[in-house]
CSV table of C-alpha atoms in Angstrom, one decimal:
chain,number,residue,atom,x,y,z
P,28,UNK,CA,27.1,-109.0,-30.6
P,29,UNK,CA,25.0,-110.4,-27.8
P,30,UNK,CA,22.9,-107.3,-27.9
P,31,UNK,CA,22.1,-107.7,-31.6
P,32,UNK,CA,21.0,-111.3,-30.9
P,33,UNK,CA,18.7,-110.2,-28.1
P,34,UNK,CA,17.1,-107.4,-30.1
P,35,UNK,CA,16.6,-109.8,-33.0
P,36,UNK,CA,14.9,-112.3,-30.9
P,37,UNK,CA,12.0,-110.0,-30.3
P,38,UNK,CA,11.9,-108.8,-33.9
P,39,UNK,CA,8.1,-108.7,-33.9
P,40,UNK,CA,7.8,-105.9,-31.5
P,41,UNK,CA,10.7,-103.8,-32.8
P,42,UNK,CA,8.9,-102.0,-35.6
P,43,UNK,CA,6.1,-100.8,-33.3
P,44,UNK,CA,8.7,-99.4,-30.9
P,45,UNK,CA,10.5,-97.7,-33.8
P,46,UNK,CA,7.3,-96.2,-35.1
P,47,UNK,CA,6.8,-94.6,-31.6
P,48,UNK,CA,10.3,-93.2,-31.6
P,49,UNK,CA,9.8,-91.7,-35.1
P,50,UNK,CA,6.5,-90.1,-34.1
P,51,UNK,CA,8.0,-88.7,-30.8
P,52,UNK,CA,11.0,-87.3,-32.8
P,53,UNK,CA,8.7,-85.8,-35.5
P,54,UNK,CA,6.3,-84.1,-33.1
P,55,UNK,CA,9.1,-82.8,-30.8
P,56,UNK,CA,11.0,-81.5,-33.8
P,57,UNK,CA,7.9,-79.5,-35.0
P,58,UNK,CA,7.4,-78.1,-31.5
P,59,UNK,CA,11.1,-77.2,-31.2
P,60,UNK,CA,10.8,-75.4,-34.6
P,61,UNK,CA,7.6,-73.5,-33.8
P,62,UNK,CA,8.5,-72.2,-30.4
P,63,UNK,CA,11.7,-70.3,-31.5
P,64,UNK,CA,9.8,-69.1,-34.6
P,65,UNK,CA,7.0,-67.5,-32.6
P,66,UNK,CA,9.5,-66.1,-30.0
P,67,UNK,CA,11.2,-64.3,-32.9
P,68,UNK,CA,8.0,-63.2,-34.6
P,69,UNK,CA,6.8,-61.6,-31.4
P,70,UNK,CA,10.2,-60.2,-30.4
P,71,UNK,CA,9.8,-61.9,-27.1
P,72,UNK,CA,12.8,-60.5,-25.2
P,73,UNK,CA,16.0,-58.6,-25.8
P,74,UNK,CA,18.1,-59.7,-28.7
P,75,UNK,CA,20.9,-61.3,-26.8
P,76,UNK,CA,18.7,-63.5,-24.7
P,77,UNK,CA,16.7,-64.4,-27.9
P,78,UNK,CA,19.9,-65.3,-29.7
P,79,UNK,CA,20.9,-67.7,-26.9
P,80,UNK,CA,17.4,-69.1,-26.7
P,81,UNK,CA,17.1,-69.9,-30.4
P,82,UNK,CA,20.6,-71.5,-30.5
P,83,UNK,CA,19.6,-73.7,-27.5
P,84,UNK,CA,16.4,-74.8,-29.4
P,85,UNK,CA,18.5,-75.6,-32.5
P,86,UNK,CA,20.9,-77.7,-30.4
P,87,UNK,CA,18.0,-79.5,-28.6
P,88,UNK,CA,16.4,-80.3,-32.0
P,89,UNK,CA,19.7,-81.6,-33.2
P,90,UNK,CA,19.9,-83.9,-30.2
P,91,UNK,CA,16.3,-85.0,-30.7
P,92,UNK,CA,16.9,-85.9,-34.4
P,93,UNK,CA,20.2,-87.7,-33.6
P,94,UNK,CA,18.5,-89.8,-31.0
P,95,UNK,CA,15.1,-90.5,-32.6
P,96,UNK,CA,15.9,-90.4,-36.4
P,97,UNK,CA,19.5,-91.4,-36.5
P,98,UNK,CA,19.2,-93.8,-33.5
P,99,UNK,CA,22.5,-92.8,-32.0
P,100,UNK,CA,21.3,-94.0,-28.6
P,101,UNK,CA,20.7,-97.5,-29.8
P,102,UNK,CA,24.3,-98.1,-31.0
P,103,UNK,CA,26.0,-101.2,-29.7
P,104,UNK,CA,28.9,-101.1,-27.3
P,105,UNK,CA,32.0,-99.8,-29.0
P,106,UNK,CA,30.2,-96.5,-29.8
P,107,UNK,CA,32.3,-95.5,-32.8
P,108,UNK,CA,29.6,-93.3,-34.4
P,109,UNK,CA,29.3,-91.3,-31.2
P,110,UNK,CA,33.1,-91.0,-30.9
P,111,UNK,CA,33.4,-89.8,-34.4
P,112,UNK,CA,30.5,-87.4,-33.9
P,113,UNK,CA,32.0,-85.9,-30.8
P,114,UNK,CA,35.5,-85.4,-32.3
P,115,UNK,CA,34.1,-83.8,-35.4
P,116,UNK,CA,31.8,-81.5,-33.3
P,117,UNK,CA,34.9,-80.5,-31.5
P,118,UNK,CA,36.6,-79.6,-34.7
P,119,UNK,CA,33.6,-77.6,-35.9
P,120,UNK,CA,33.4,-75.7,-32.6
P,121,UNK,CA,37.0,-74.7,-32.9
P,122,UNK,CA,36.6,-73.6,-36.6
P,123,UNK,CA,33.3,-71.7,-36.1
P,124,UNK,CA,34.0,-70.3,-32.7
P,125,UNK,CA,37.6,-69.4,-33.6
P,126,UNK,CA,36.5,-67.7,-36.8
P,127,UNK,CA,33.9,-65.5,-35.1
P,128,UNK,CA,36.3,-64.7,-32.3
P,129,UNK,CA,39.2,-63.7,-34.6
P,130,UNK,CA,37.1,-61.7,-37.0
P,131,UNK,CA,35.5,-59.7,-34.2
P,132,UNK,CA,38.8,-59.0,-32.7
P,133,UNK,CA,40.1,-58.0,-36.1
P,134,UNK,CA,37.1,-55.6,-36.4
P,135,UNK,CA,37.8,-54.2,-33.0
P,136,UNK,CA,41.5,-53.6,-33.7
P,137,UNK,CA,41.3,-52.6,-37.4
P,138,UNK,CA,38.2,-50.5,-38.0
P,139,UNK,CA,39.2,-46.8,-37.8
P,140,UNK,CA,35.6,-45.6,-37.4
P,141,UNK,CA,34.9,-48.0,-34.7
P,142,UNK,CA,38.2,-47.3,-33.0
P,143,UNK,CA,37.4,-43.6,-33.1
P,144,UNK,CA,34.0,-44.2,-31.6
P,145,UNK,CA,35.4,-46.5,-29.0
P,146,UNK,CA,38.1,-44.0,-28.0
P,147,UNK,CA,35.6,-41.2,-27.8
P,148,UNK,CA,32.6,-42.8,-26.2
P,149,UNK,CA,33.7,-46.3,-24.9
P,150,UNK,CA,37.0,-45.7,-23.2
P,151,UNK,CA,36.7,-41.9,-22.7
P,152,UNK,CA,39.8,-40.5,-24.5
Y,18,UNK,CA,17.9,-111.3,-40.2
Y,19,UNK,CA,16.1,-114.2,-38.3
Y,20,UNK,CA,18.9,-116.8,-38.6
Y,21,UNK,CA,21.4,-114.5,-37.0
Y,22,UNK,CA,23.5,-117.4,-35.7
Y,23,UNK,CA,24.5,-118.6,-39.2
Y,24,UNK,CA,28.0,-117.4,-40.1
Y,25,UNK,CA,27.5,-115.7,-43.5
Y,26,UNK,CA,24.7,-113.6,-42.2
Y,27,UNK,CA,26.7,-112.6,-39.1
Y,28,UNK,CA,29.6,-111.4,-41.3
Y,29,UNK,CA,27.1,-109.6,-43.6
Y,30,UNK,CA,25.8,-107.7,-40.6
Y,31,UNK,CA,29.4,-106.8,-39.5
Y,32,UNK,CA,30.1,-105.6,-43.0
Y,33,UNK,CA,27.0,-103.6,-43.0
Y,34,UNK,CA,28.0,-101.9,-39.8
Y,35,UNK,CA,31.4,-101.0,-41.3
Y,36,UNK,CA,29.7,-99.5,-44.4
Y,37,UNK,CA,27.4,-97.5,-42.1
Y,38,UNK,CA,30.3,-96.3,-40.0
Y,39,UNK,CA,32.2,-95.3,-43.2
Y,40,UNK,CA,29.2,-93.4,-44.5
Y,41,UNK,CA,28.8,-91.8,-41.1
Y,42,UNK,CA,32.4,-90.5,-41.2
Y,43,UNK,CA,31.7,-89.1,-44.7
Y,44,UNK,CA,28.7,-87.3,-43.2
Y,45,UNK,CA,30.8,-85.8,-40.4
Y,46,UNK,CA,33.4,-84.4,-42.9
Y,47,UNK,CA,30.5,-82.9,-44.8
Y,48,UNK,CA,29.3,-81.4,-41.5
Y,49,UNK,CA,32.8,-79.8,-41.2
Y,50,UNK,CA,32.3,-78.2,-44.7
Y,51,UNK,CA,28.9,-76.9,-43.6
Y,52,UNK,CA,30.6,-75.6,-40.4
Y,53,UNK,CA,33.0,-73.6,-42.4
Y,54,UNK,CA,30.2,-72.1,-44.5
Y,55,UNK,CA,28.3,-71.3,-41.4
Y,56,UNK,CA,31.4,-69.5,-40.0
Y,57,UNK,CA,31.8,-67.6,-43.2
Y,58,UNK,CA,28.1,-66.6,-43.1
Y,59,UNK,CA,28.2,-65.4,-39.5
Y,60,UNK,CA,31.4,-63.4,-40.2
Y,61,UNK,CA,30.1,-61.8,-43.4
Y,62,UNK,CA,26.5,-61.3,-42.2
Y,63,UNK,CA,26.9,-57.6,-41.6
Y,64,UNK,CA,29.0,-56.8,-44.7
Y,65,UNK,CA,26.2,-55.7,-47.0
Y,66,UNK,CA,28.2,-53.1,-49.0
Y,67,UNK,CA,25.3,-50.7,-49.1
Y,68,UNK,CA,23.0,-53.6,-50.3
Y,69,UNK,CA,20.0,-54.9,-48.4
Y,70,UNK,CA,20.3,-56.2,-44.8
Y,71,UNK,CA,19.3,-59.8,-44.0
Y,72,UNK,CA,16.0,-58.7,-42.4
Y,73,UNK,CA,15.0,-56.9,-45.6
Y,74,UNK,CA,15.4,-59.9,-47.9
Y,75,UNK,CA,14.2,-62.9,-45.9
Y,76,UNK,CA,10.6,-64.0,-45.5
Y,77,UNK,CA,10.2,-65.9,-42.2
Y,78,UNK,CA,6.9,-67.6,-42.9
Y,79,UNK,CA,8.2,-68.8,-46.2
Y,80,UNK,CA,11.3,-70.3,-44.4
Y,81,UNK,CA,9.0,-71.9,-41.8
Y,82,UNK,CA,7.0,-73.6,-44.6
Y,83,UNK,CA,10.3,-74.9,-46.1
Y,84,UNK,CA,11.4,-76.2,-42.7
Y,85,UNK,CA,8.1,-78.0,-42.0
Y,86,UNK,CA,8.2,-79.6,-45.5
Y,87,UNK,CA,11.8,-80.9,-44.9
Y,88,UNK,CA,11.0,-82.1,-41.4
Y,89,UNK,CA,8.0,-84.1,-42.7
Y,90,UNK,CA,10.1,-85.6,-45.5
Y,91,UNK,CA,12.6,-86.7,-42.9
Y,92,UNK,CA,9.8,-88.4,-41.0
Y,93,UNK,CA,8.3,-90.2,-44.1
Y,94,UNK,CA,11.9,-91.3,-44.9
Y,95,UNK,CA,12.0,-92.9,-41.5
Y,96,UNK,CA,8.6,-94.6,-42.1
Y,97,UNK,CA,10.0,-96.0,-45.3
Y,98,UNK,CA,12.9,-97.5,-43.4
Y,99,UNK,CA,10.4,-99.1,-40.9
Y,100,UNK,CA,8.5,-100.6,-43.8
Y,101,UNK,CA,11.8,-101.9,-45.2
Y,102,UNK,CA,12.4,-103.8,-41.9
Y,103,UNK,CA,9.1,-105.6,-42.3
Y,104,UNK,CA,9.9,-106.3,-46.1
Y,105,UNK,CA,6.8,-104.4,-47.2
Y,106,UNK,CA,7.8,-103.4,-50.7
Y,107,UNK,CA,4.6,-101.4,-51.5
Y,108,UNK,CA,4.9,-99.3,-48.4
Y,109,UNK,CA,8.6,-98.7,-48.9
Y,110,UNK,CA,7.8,-97.4,-52.4
Y,111,UNK,CA,4.9,-95.3,-51.2
Y,112,UNK,CA,6.8,-93.6,-48.3
Y,113,UNK,CA,9.9,-93.0,-50.5
Y,114,UNK,CA,7.7,-91.5,-53.3
Y,115,UNK,CA,6.2,-89.1,-50.7
Y,116,UNK,CA,9.6,-88.3,-49.4
Y,117,UNK,CA,10.8,-87.6,-52.9
Y,118,UNK,CA,7.9,-85.3,-53.7
Y,119,UNK,CA,8.3,-83.4,-50.4
Y,120,UNK,CA,12.0,-83.0,-51.2
Y,121,UNK,CA,11.2,-81.8,-54.7
Y,122,UNK,CA,8.8,-79.2,-53.4
Y,123,UNK,CA,11.4,-78.1,-50.9
Y,124,UNK,CA,13.9,-77.6,-53.7
Y,125,UNK,CA,11.3,-75.8,-55.8
Y,126,UNK,CA,10.6,-73.4,-53.0
Y,127,UNK,CA,14.3,-72.8,-52.5
Y,128,UNK,CA,14.9,-72.2,-56.2
Y,129,UNK,CA,11.9,-69.9,-56.2
Y,130,UNK,CA,13.4,-67.9,-53.4
Y,131,UNK,CA,16.8,-67.7,-55.2
Y,132,UNK,CA,15.1,-66.6,-58.3
Y,133,UNK,CA,13.2,-63.8,-56.5
Y,134,UNK,CA,16.4,-62.5,-54.9
Y,135,UNK,CA,18.3,-62.5,-58.2
Y,136,UNK,CA,15.5,-60.8,-60.1
Y,137,UNK,CA,15.5,-58.1,-57.5
Y,138,UNK,CA,19.2,-57.5,-58.2
Y,139,UNK,CA,20.3,-59.2,-55.0
Y,140,UNK,CA,22.4,-62.0,-56.4
Y,141,UNK,CA,25.6,-63.3,-54.9
Y,142,UNK,CA,27.5,-60.5,-56.6
Y,143,UNK,CA,25.7,-57.8,-54.6
Y,144,UNK,CA,27.5,-58.1,-51.3
Y,145,UNK,CA,29.6,-60.3,-49.1
Y,146,UNK,CA,26.5,-61.2,-47.0
Y,147,UNK,CA,24.7,-62.4,-50.1
Y,148,UNK,CA,27.7,-64.3,-51.4
Y,149,UNK,CA,27.9,-66.2,-48.1
Y,150,UNK,CA,24.1,-66.7,-48.1
Y,151,UNK,CA,24.1,-68.2,-51.6
Y,152,UNK,CA,27.1,-70.4,-50.8
Y,153,UNK,CA,25.6,-71.8,-47.6
Y,154,UNK,CA,22.0,-72.4,-48.7
Y,155,UNK,CA,23.1,-73.3,-52.3
Y,156,UNK,CA,25.4,-76.0,-51.0
Y,157,UNK,CA,22.5,-77.5,-49.0
Y,158,UNK,CA,20.3,-77.3,-52.0
Y,159,UNK,CA,22.9,-79.2,-54.1
Y,160,UNK,CA,23.0,-81.9,-51.4
Y,161,UNK,CA,19.2,-82.1,-51.6
Y,162,UNK,CA,19.4,-82.4,-55.4
Y,163,UNK,CA,22.0,-85.2,-55.1
Y,164,UNK,CA,19.8,-86.9,-52.5
Y,165,UNK,CA,16.8,-86.7,-54.8
Y,166,UNK,CA,18.7,-88.2,-57.7
Y,167,UNK,CA,20.0,-91.0,-55.5
Y,168,UNK,CA,16.5,-91.6,-54.2
Y,169,UNK,CA,15.0,-91.7,-57.7
Y,170,UNK,CA,17.6,-94.3,-58.8
Y,171,UNK,CA,16.9,-96.4,-55.7
Y,172,UNK,CA,13.2,-96.2,-56.2
Y,173,UNK,CA,13.4,-97.5,-59.8
Y,174,UNK,CA,15.7,-100.3,-58.6
Y,175,UNK,CA,13.4,-101.3,-55.8
Y,176,UNK,CA,10.4,-101.3,-58.1
Y,177,UNK,CA,12.2,-103.5,-60.6
Y,178,UNK,CA,14.3,-105.8,-58.4
Y,179,UNK,CA,12.4,-105.9,-55.1
Y,180,UNK,CA,14.1,-105.4,-51.7
Y,181,UNK,CA,17.3,-107.3,-51.8
Y,182,UNK,CA,20.0,-106.8,-49.1
Y,183,UNK,CA,22.2,-104.6,-51.2
Y,184,UNK,CA,19.4,-102.2,-52.0
Y,185,UNK,CA,18.3,-102.3,-48.3
Y,186,UNK,CA,21.8,-101.2,-47.3
Y,187,UNK,CA,21.7,-98.4,-49.9
Y,188,UNK,CA,18.3,-97.2,-48.7
Y,189,UNK,CA,19.6,-97.2,-45.1
Y,190,UNK,CA,22.5,-95.0,-46.1
Y,191,UNK,CA,20.2,-92.8,-48.1
Y,192,UNK,CA,18.0,-92.3,-45.0
Y,193,UNK,CA,21.1,-91.3,-42.9
Y,194,UNK,CA,21.9,-88.8,-45.6
Y,195,UNK,CA,18.4,-87.4,-45.6
Y,196,UNK,CA,18.2,-87.1,-41.8
Y,197,UNK,CA,21.6,-85.4,-41.8
Y,198,UNK,CA,20.5,-82.8,-44.4
Y,199,UNK,CA,17.5,-82.1,-42.2
Y,200,UNK,CA,19.8,-81.4,-39.2
Y,201,UNK,CA,21.9,-79.0,-41.3
Y,202,UNK,CA,18.7,-77.2,-42.4
Y,203,UNK,CA,17.6,-76.7,-38.8
Y,204,UNK,CA,20.8,-74.7,-38.3
Y,205,UNK,CA,20.3,-72.8,-41.6
Y,206,UNK,CA,16.8,-72.0,-40.4
Y,207,UNK,CA,18.1,-70.8,-37.0
Y,208,UNK,CA,21.2,-68.9,-38.0
Y,209,UNK,CA,20.2,-67.5,-41.4
Y,210,UNK,CA,16.4,-67.0,-41.1
Y,211,UNK,CA,15.5,-66.7,-37.4
Y,212,UNK,CA,18.6,-64.6,-36.7
Y,213,UNK,CA,17.5,-62.1,-39.4
Y,214,UNK,CA,14.3,-61.5,-37.4
Y,215,UNK,CA,16.0,-60.5,-34.1
């Protein structure tokens, strides 16, 4: 609570600071959108590297927007929002990562055509 | 906000915080739903059933324009919240109207894209890939529609009643919702559109 009091004492300068954070957030979001876009358009490197790079850019942009637009960094001490966010991101990672992993394994084990190819060319039967 | 020491205002702010936290938890459950749709899309991406591949149906420059429009609307929404803190009603209305129009044009572009896909015979019935695509992007579009309706109602109320504390709280929640949709779109742009160009 003391933090709220302090930040309200200098209410006059707060909007200016905020405007700055919004502009920083906006400009860096645009940059973080354009860079991966042009990397993809120009087929910059091999597809696996490119995949990793654009995912990293998306995560960076998420962080930028969480900090500069949703003001996650300015939350006061019991950081409930951050705690909720982290636990839900954990759930999402399990769901998404788990689905992709399981379905790829299923493909690997179940597809006859792939299995044939794999046995012939991949594992040399 | 200035007489922070007085008891009623203090409790109002605490209450406000609880509302924001509750809304934040709703947003996170919504994020889980989008996560599931993203997982579905990634799994079904290659299942085209003889239909078009993703790189054949998506137009990257078009998606980039959509992304930039939504990003800008997120920014103007933030500017509206800034104006709300200084109790500047005209500016709040102005920035929210701009946000509303940008959101509307985003939705128009998205519907235009859907329409084009369907008229080419590539509707959600064509393949697993297209079903997953329409579910994911369509759900985001429905959220945008809901946000626009909410924004429209709030705008009329602000115009009629001025900025009271209950409306300010609603506008703050609306801005959270709008920024959240922007973050979800960034992942749609990356995983659906950019990935199709690899």
